[in-house]
CSV table of C-alpha atoms and ligand atoms in Angstrom, one decimal:
chain,number,residue,atom,x,y,z
A,1,MET,CA,-9.9,-46.2,-92.9
A,2,ILE,CA,-12.7,-46.8,-95.4
A,3,VAL,CA,-16.3,-47.0,-94.5
A,4,GLN,CA,-16.4,-50.8,-94.7
A,5,GLN,CA,-13.5,-51.2,-92.2
A,6,LEU,CA,-15.0,-48.5,-89.9
A,7,ASN,CA,-18.3,-50.5,-89.8
A,8,GLN,CA,-16.4,-53.7,-89.1
A,9,ARG,CA,-14.7,-52.2,-86.1
A,10,PHE,CA,-17.1,-49.6,-84.7
A,11,ALA,CA,-20.7,-50.1,-86.0
A,12,LEU,CA,-23.3,-50.7,-83.4
A,13,PRO,CA,-26.0,-52.7,-85.3
A,14,GLY,CA,-29.3,-51.1,-85.4
A,15,VAL,CA,-28.0,-47.9,-83.8
A,16,LEU,CA,-24.8,-46.6,-85.4
A,17,LEU,CA,-23.5,-47.0,-88.9
A,18,PHE,CA,-20.7,-45.4,-90.9
A,19,GLU,CA,-21.6,-44.2,-94.4
A,20,ARG,CA,-20.4,-41.9,-97.1
A,21,GLY,CA,-21.7,-38.4,-96.5
A,22,GLN,CA,-22.2,-35.4,-98.9
A,23,GLY,CA,-19.1,-34.8,-100.9
A,24,ASN,CA,-18.0,-38.3,-99.9
A,25,PRO,CA,-16.1,-38.0,-96.6
A,26,PRO,CA,-17.1,-40.7,-94.0
A,27,ARG,CA,-19.7,-39.9,-91.4
A,28,ILE,CA,-21.5,-41.6,-88.6
A,29,HIS,CA,-25.3,-42.0,-88.7
A,30,VAL,CA,-27.1,-42.6,-85.4
A,31,GLU,CA,-30.7,-43.7,-85.1
A,32,SER,CA,-31.6,-44.7,-81.6
A,33,GLU,CA,-34.7,-44.7,-79.4
A,34,THR,CA,-33.8,-41.2,-78.1
A,35,CYS,CA,-32.4,-39.3,-81.1
A,36,GLU,CA,-31.1,-39.1,-84.6
A,37,ALA,CA,-27.7,-37.7,-85.3
A,38,VAL,CA,-25.0,-37.3,-88.0
A,39,LEU,CA,-21.3,-36.8,-87.2
A,40,TYR,CA,-18.6,-36.3,-89.8
A,41,LEU,CA,-15.0,-37.5,-89.1
A,42,HIS,CA,-13.9,-34.4,-91.1
A,43,GLY,CA,-13.4,-31.9,-88.2
A,44,ALA,CA,-15.2,-34.2,-85.7
A,45,HIS,CA,-18.1,-32.2,-86.9
A,46,LEU,CA,-21.6,-32.9,-85.6
A,47,VAL,CA,-24.1,-31.7,-88.2
A,48,HIS,CA,-27.4,-33.0,-87.0
A,49,TRP,CA,-28.9,-33.9,-83.6
A,50,GLN,CA,-32.6,-34.3,-83.2
A,51,PRO,CA,-34.0,-35.8,-80.0
A,52,ARG,CA,-37.2,-37.7,-80.5
A,53,GLY,CA,-40.4,-35.5,-80.4
A,54,HIS,CA,-38.5,-32.3,-81.3
A,55,HIS,CA,-37.4,-30.4,-84.4
A,56,PRO,CA,-33.6,-30.6,-85.2
A,57,VAL,CA,-31.7,-28.7,-82.5
A,58,ILE,CA,-28.5,-28.2,-84.5
A,59,PHE,CA,-28.5,-26.0,-87.7
A,60,THR,CA,-26.5,-26.8,-90.8
A,61,SER,CA,-26.5,-24.7,-93.9
A,62,HIS,CA,-28.0,-26.1,-97.1
A,63,ARG,CA,-25.1,-24.5,-98.9
A,64,SER,CA,-22.3,-26.1,-96.8
A,65,ARG,CA,-19.3,-27.6,-98.4
A,66,TYR,CA,-18.2,-31.1,-97.3
A,67,ALA,CA,-14.7,-31.4,-98.6
A,68,GLU,CA,-11.2,-31.8,-97.2
A,69,GLY,CA,-9.5,-28.4,-96.6
A,70,HIS,CA,-12.9,-26.6,-96.1
A,71,PRO,CA,-14.9,-26.2,-93.0
A,72,ILE,CA,-18.5,-27.3,-92.8
A,73,ARG,CA,-21.0,-24.4,-92.4
A,74,GLY,CA,-23.1,-25.0,-89.3
A,75,GLY,CA,-23.2,-27.9,-86.9
A,76,VAL,CA,-20.6,-27.8,-84.2
A,77,PRO,CA,-17.2,-26.8,-85.5
A,78,ILE,CA,-14.3,-27.6,-83.1
A,79,VAL,CA,-12.2,-24.5,-82.7
A,80,PHE,CA,-8.6,-25.1,-81.5
A,81,PRO,CA,-5.9,-23.8,-80.7
A,82,TRP,CA,-6.9,-20.2,-81.7
A,83,PHE,CA,-10.3,-18.6,-82.1
A,84,ALA,CA,-11.1,-16.6,-85.3
A,85,GLN,CA,-8.1,-15.1,-87.0
A,86,HIS,CA,-4.6,-16.2,-85.8
A,87,PRO,CA,-3.2,-13.2,-83.9
A,88,SER,CA,0.0,-12.8,-86.0
A,89,ASP,CA,-0.2,-15.2,-89.0
A,90,ALA,CA,-2.8,-14.0,-91.6
A,91,ALA,CA,-2.2,-17.1,-93.7
A,92,ALA,CA,-3.2,-19.5,-90.8
A,93,PRO,CA,-6.7,-20.9,-91.1
A,94,MET,CA,-9.6,-19.2,-89.3
A,95,HIS,CA,-10.6,-20.9,-86.0
A,96,GLY,CA,-7.5,-23.0,-85.8
A,97,LEU,CA,-6.1,-26.3,-87.0
A,98,VAL,CA,-8.6,-29.1,-86.4
A,99,ARG,CA,-11.9,-28.3,-88.0
A,100,GLN,CA,-10.7,-28.9,-91.6
A,101,ARG,CA,-8.9,-32.2,-90.8
A,102,PRO,CA,-10.1,-35.8,-90.5
A,103,TRP,CA,-10.2,-37.2,-87.0
A,104,ARG,CA,-9.9,-40.9,-86.1
A,105,VAL,CA,-12.5,-43.0,-84.4
A,106,GLU,CA,-11.3,-44.4,-81.0
A,107,ARG,CA,-14.5,-45.9,-79.6
A,108,THR,CA,-18.2,-46.3,-80.0
A,109,GLU,CA,-20.6,-47.5,-77.4
A,110,ALA,CA,-24.4,-47.6,-76.7
A,111,ARG,CA,-25.8,-47.6,-73.2
A,112,ASP,CA,-29.0,-46.5,-71.5
A,113,GLY,CA,-30.4,-44.7,-74.6
A,114,VAL,CA,-27.1,-42.8,-75.2
A,115,VAL,CA,-24.7,-43.4,-78.0
A,116,LEU,CA,-21.1,-42.4,-77.1
A,117,VAL,CA,-18.5,-41.7,-79.8
A,118,THR,CA,-14.9,-40.8,-79.1
A,119,LEU,CA,-12.9,-39.1,-81.9
A,120,ALA,CA,-9.3,-38.1,-81.7
A,121,ILE,CA,-6.6,-36.1,-83.4
A,122,ASP,CA,-2.9,-35.4,-82.6
A,123,LEU,CA,-1.1,-32.1,-83.4
A,124,ASN,CA,2.6,-32.2,-83.9
A,125,ALA,CA,5.0,-29.3,-83.4
A,126,GLN,CA,6.4,-29.7,-86.9
A,127,GLU,CA,3.1,-29.4,-88.6
A,128,SER,CA,2.4,-25.7,-88.2
A,129,THR,CA,4.5,-22.7,-87.5
A,130,ALA,CA,1.3,-20.9,-86.4
A,131,TRP,CA,1.2,-23.2,-83.3
A,132,PRO,CA,4.3,-25.3,-83.0
A,133,PHE,CA,3.4,-27.6,-80.1
A,134,ASP,CA,2.4,-31.2,-79.5
A,135,ALA,CA,-1.1,-31.9,-78.2
A,136,ALA,CA,-3.6,-34.8,-78.3
A,137,LEU,CA,-7.3,-33.9,-78.6
A,138,ARG,CA,-10.2,-36.2,-77.9
A,139,LEU,CA,-13.8,-35.3,-78.4
A,140,ILE,CA,-16.4,-37.3,-76.6
A,141,VAL,CA,-19.9,-37.0,-78.1
A,142,GLU,CA,-22.8,-38.3,-76.2
A,143,LEU,CA,-26.0,-38.5,-78.2
A,144,GLY,CA,-29.3,-39.1,-76.6
A,145,GLU,CA,-32.3,-37.2,-75.3
A,146,HIS,CA,-29.5,-34.6,-74.3
A,147,LEU,CA,-26.3,-33.8,-76.2
A,148,ASN,CA,-23.0,-33.7,-74.4
A,149,LEU,CA,-19.8,-32.7,-76.1
A,150,THR,CA,-16.5,-32.8,-74.2
A,151,LEU,CA,-13.2,-31.7,-75.7
A,152,HIS,CA,-10.1,-33.0,-73.9
A,153,VAL,CA,-6.8,-31.4,-74.7
A,154,GLN,CA,-3.6,-33.1,-73.4
A,155,ASN,CA,-0.4,-31.2,-73.6
A,156,ARG,CA,2.3,-33.4,-75.0
A,157,SER,CA,4.9,-30.7,-75.3
A,158,ALA,CA,7.9,-30.3,-72.9
A,159,ASN,CA,6.6,-27.0,-71.7
A,160,ALA,CA,3.3,-25.3,-70.9
A,161,ILE,CA,1.0,-24.5,-73.8
A,162,THR,CA,-1.6,-21.7,-74.1
A,163,PHE,CA,-4.6,-22.2,-76.4
A,164,GLU,CA,-8.1,-20.9,-77.2
A,165,SER,CA,-10.9,-23.3,-78.0
A,166,ALA,CA,-14.6,-23.4,-78.8
A,167,LEU,CA,-17.5,-25.8,-79.3
A,168,HIS,CA,-19.0,-23.5,-81.9
A,169,THR,CA,-22.6,-24.7,-81.7
A,170,TYR,CA,-25.0,-23.5,-84.4
A,171,LEU,CA,-28.5,-23.8,-82.8
A,172,ALA,CA,-31.5,-24.2,-85.1
A,173,ILE,CA,-34.0,-21.4,-84.4
A,174,GLY,CA,-37.5,-20.6,-85.7
A,175,ASP,CA,-37.1,-16.9,-85.9
A,176,VAL,CA,-33.9,-15.3,-84.5
A,177,GLN,CA,-35.6,-11.9,-84.3
A,178,GLN,CA,-38.1,-13.3,-81.7
A,179,THR,CA,-35.5,-15.2,-79.7
A,180,THR,CA,-34.2,-14.2,-76.3
A,181,VAL,CA,-31.0,-15.5,-74.6
A,182,HIS,CA,-31.0,-15.6,-70.8
A,183,GLY,CA,-27.9,-16.1,-68.8
A,184,LEU,CA,-25.5,-13.5,-70.1
A,185,GLU,CA,-26.9,-10.6,-68.2
A,186,LYS,CA,-24.7,-8.4,-66.0
A,187,THR,CA,-21.5,-9.6,-67.7
A,188,ARG,CA,-18.9,-7.9,-69.9
A,189,TYR,CA,-18.4,-8.7,-73.6
A,190,ILE,CA,-16.1,-7.8,-76.4
A,191,ASP,CA,-18.2,-6.4,-79.3
A,192,LYS,CA,-16.5,-7.6,-82.5
A,193,VAL,CA,-18.9,-5.5,-84.7
A,194,ASP,CA,-18.0,-2.3,-82.8
A,195,GLN,CA,-14.2,-2.2,-82.9
A,196,PHE,CA,-13.8,-4.8,-80.3
A,197,LYS,CA,-14.9,-2.4,-77.6
A,198,GLU,CA,-15.5,-4.0,-74.2
A,199,LYS,CA,-19.1,-3.4,-73.1
A,200,TRP,CA,-21.4,-4.1,-70.2
A,201,ALA,CA,-24.3,-6.5,-71.0
A,202,GLY,CA,-26.9,-4.9,-68.8
A,203,ARG,CA,-29.8,-6.5,-67.0
A,204,GLU,CA,-32.0,-7.6,-69.9
A,205,PRO,CA,-31.7,-10.9,-71.8
A,206,ALA,CA,-29.8,-10.7,-75.1
A,207,THR,CA,-31.8,-10.3,-78.3
A,208,ILE,CA,-30.7,-10.2,-82.0
A,209,THR,CA,-31.5,-7.0,-83.8
A,210,GLY,CA,-28.6,-6.8,-86.3
A,211,GLU,CA,-25.2,-8.4,-86.9
A,212,THR,CA,-24.1,-9.8,-83.6
A,213,ASP,CA,-20.6,-11.0,-82.8
A,214,ARG,CA,-19.8,-11.0,-79.1
A,215,VAL,CA,-17.3,-12.7,-76.8
A,216,TYR,CA,-18.8,-12.7,-73.3
A,217,LEU,CA,-15.9,-13.0,-70.8
A,218,ASP,CA,-15.8,-14.8,-67.5
A,219,THR,CA,-19.2,-16.5,-68.2
A,220,THR,CA,-19.9,-19.9,-66.7
A,221,ALA,CA,-23.7,-19.9,-66.1
A,222,PRO,CA,-26.1,-22.0,-68.2
A,223,CYS,CA,-27.9,-20.0,-71.0
A,224,HIS,CA,-31.5,-20.5,-72.0
A,225,VAL,CA,-32.5,-19.7,-75.6
A,226,ASP,CA,-36.2,-19.1,-75.8
A,227,ASP,CA,-37.6,-19.5,-79.3
A,228,PRO,CA,-41.4,-18.8,-79.3
A,229,THR,CA,-41.7,-19.6,-83.0
A,230,LEU,CA,-40.7,-23.2,-82.5
A,231,ARG,CA,-42.2,-23.0,-79.0
A,232,ARG,CA,-39.2,-24.3,-77.3
A,233,ARG,CA,-36.3,-23.5,-74.9
A,234,ILE,CA,-32.8,-24.8,-75.6
A,235,THR,CA,-30.5,-24.8,-72.6
A,236,VAL,CA,-26.7,-24.8,-73.0
A,237,SER,CA,-24.8,-25.6,-69.8
A,238,LYS,CA,-21.0,-25.9,-69.7
A,239,SER,CA,-17.9,-26.9,-67.8
A,240,GLY,CA,-14.3,-25.9,-68.1
A,241,SER,CA,-15.3,-22.8,-70.2
A,242,CYS,CA,-15.2,-19.2,-69.2
A,243,SER,CA,-16.1,-17.5,-72.5
A,244,THR,CA,-19.4,-17.6,-74.4
A,245,VAL,CA,-19.8,-16.4,-78.0
A,246,LEU,CA,-23.0,-15.1,-79.4
A,247,TRP,CA,-23.0,-14.9,-83.2
A,248,ASN,CA,-25.5,-14.2,-85.9
A,249,PRO,CA,-24.3,-12.8,-89.3
A,250,TRP,CA,-27.6,-11.0,-90.1
A,251,ILE,CA,-28.4,-9.9,-93.7
A,252,GLU,CA,-25.3,-8.3,-95.3
A,253,LYS,CA,-22.7,-10.7,-93.9
A,254,ALA,CA,-24.9,-13.7,-94.7
A,255,ALA,CA,-25.0,-12.4,-98.3
A,256,ARG,CA,-21.2,-12.3,-98.4
A,257,MET,CA,-20.8,-16.0,-97.2
A,258,ALA,CA,-20.6,-18.4,-100.2
A,259,ASP,CA,-21.6,-21.4,-98.1
A,260,PHE,CA,-24.6,-19.9,-96.4
A,261,GLY,CA,-28.1,-19.3,-97.8
A,262,PRO,CA,-29.4,-15.7,-98.0
A,263,ASP,CA,-32.2,-16.3,-95.5
A,264,GLU,CA,-30.6,-18.8,-93.2
A,265,TRP,CA,-29.5,-16.1,-90.7
A,266,LYS,CA,-33.1,-16.0,-89.5
A,267,HIS,CA,-33.0,-19.7,-88.5
A,268,MET,CA,-29.7,-20.0,-86.6
A,269,LEU,CA,-27.9,-18.6,-83.6
A,270,CYS,CA,-24.4,-19.6,-82.5
A,271,LEU,CA,-24.0,-19.8,-78.7
A,272,GLU,CA,-20.5,-21.1,-78.2
A,273,THR,CA,-18.9,-22.7,-75.3
A,274,ALA,CA,-15.3,-21.3,-75.4
A,275,ASN,CA,-12.1,-20.1,-73.8
A,276,ILE,CA,-11.0,-16.9,-75.6
A,277,GLY,CA,-8.6,-14.0,-75.1
A,278,PRO,CA,-8.2,-13.4,-71.4
A,279,ASN,CA,-9.9,-16.7,-70.8
A,280,ALA,CA,-7.4,-18.7,-72.9
A,281,VAL,CA,-6.1,-21.8,-71.2
A,282,THR,CA,-2.5,-22.3,-70.1
A,283,LEU,CA,-1.8,-26.0,-69.5
A,284,PRO,CA,1.4,-27.4,-67.9
A,285,ALA,CA,3.4,-30.2,-69.7
A,286,GLY,CA,1.6,-33.5,-69.5
A,287,ALA,CA,-1.7,-32.0,-68.1
A,288,THR,CA,-5.2,-32.4,-69.7
A,289,HIS,CA,-7.9,-29.8,-69.9
A,290,ALA,CA,-11.6,-30.7,-70.4
A,291,MET,CA,-14.2,-28.3,-71.8
A,292,GLY,CA,-17.8,-29.5,-72.2
A,293,CYS,CA,-21.3,-28.4,-73.1
A,294,HIS,CA,-24.6,-30.0,-72.3
A,295,ILE,CA,-27.6,-29.1,-74.5
A,296,SER,CA,-31.2,-29.9,-73.8
A,297,VAL,CA,-34.5,-28.9,-75.3
A,298,ALA,CA,-37.9,-28.5,-73.8
A,299,HIS,CA,-41.3,-27.5,-75.2
A,300,MET,CA,-42.6,-24.1,-74.1
A,301,LYS,CA,-46.0,-23.9,-72.7
A,302,ALA,CA,-48.5,-22.4,-75.1
B,1,BG6,C1,-17.8,-16.8,-84.8
B,1,BG6,C2,-16.9,-15.6,-84.8
B,1,BG6,O1,-17.5,-17.6,-83.8
B,1,BG6,O2,-17.6,-17.5,-86.0
B,1,BG6,C3,-17.3,-14.7,-86.1
B,1,BG6,O3,-17.1,-14.8,-83.6
B,1,BG6,C4,-17.2,-15.6,-87.3
B,1,BG6,O4,-16.4,-13.6,-86.1
B,1,BG6,C5,-18.0,-16.8,-87.2
B,1,BG6,O5,-17.6,-14.8,-88.4
B,1,BG6,C6,-17.9,-17.8,-88.4
B,1,BG6,O6,-16.6,-18.1,-88.7
B,1,BG6,P1,-16.2,-18.9,-90.0
B,1,BG6,O7,-14.7,-19.0,-90.1
B,1,BG6,O8,-16.8,-20.2,-89.8
B,1,BG6,O9,-16.8,-18.2,-91.1
């Protein structure tokens, strides 16, 4: 559907408009009394959310590509039905099948200072040998003073399906080296930068002192990201999710990424709401699973 038709069906005058984004794919622009936001239909990818009175909370790279067949760098990639590399098919895309495809708009609505957008995509068994199942995905995005993202996965296959998923949120950070993450203490994690060893997280909050790529298992508690440089605390709470990913590429990996600025690693931290590895979801035929994250931001006292 072209932008004009999208606006005729789904625009909310004075609050939500469809427009051509960078590289030309359609995107939704929200300006409300509570926030400003930008959401691409390509990958159902939120690239900007800024509640009034705060700096942007979501980081997106200045070097990102915005083209069909390429993921956007930053924002909130939707990862499904596998996380990172496919376990057996090296040619299958990193982080699954839906972040590089256009989603369709199902609904837009504004109420009580919150703009709701529902985007959807269907996967057919014939489309991919890497994951030959039928499933219907729906992402509900609630944009206001807080951000809620909920990914509903309905199994439309005749048998049970198993999948991994993530709401791969890139948080905007003042200085990642000064930042502490509370809420992952006393848990176990897979350390992807140390031969996937399983490690104990210890009693101290997590800090970033080098390349960090961890999958924390069996983690359901809210996390608080304290950023003294921007004098704020970002809180990420979740539901239907038992894994949490903490990722920062640091200097060398950032330099190898064509769609990422050389110094941008200092200003982002991925804290992802996920179900990965032993926390993958098995869903009976016909059933629906919902995974959500709720993000809020508060000024820190001086
Ligand atoms: C993280 C993974 O979730 O995403 C990392 O744990 C990966 O291993 C990162 O490097 C970015 O992935 P991509 O495909 O967007 O470059």
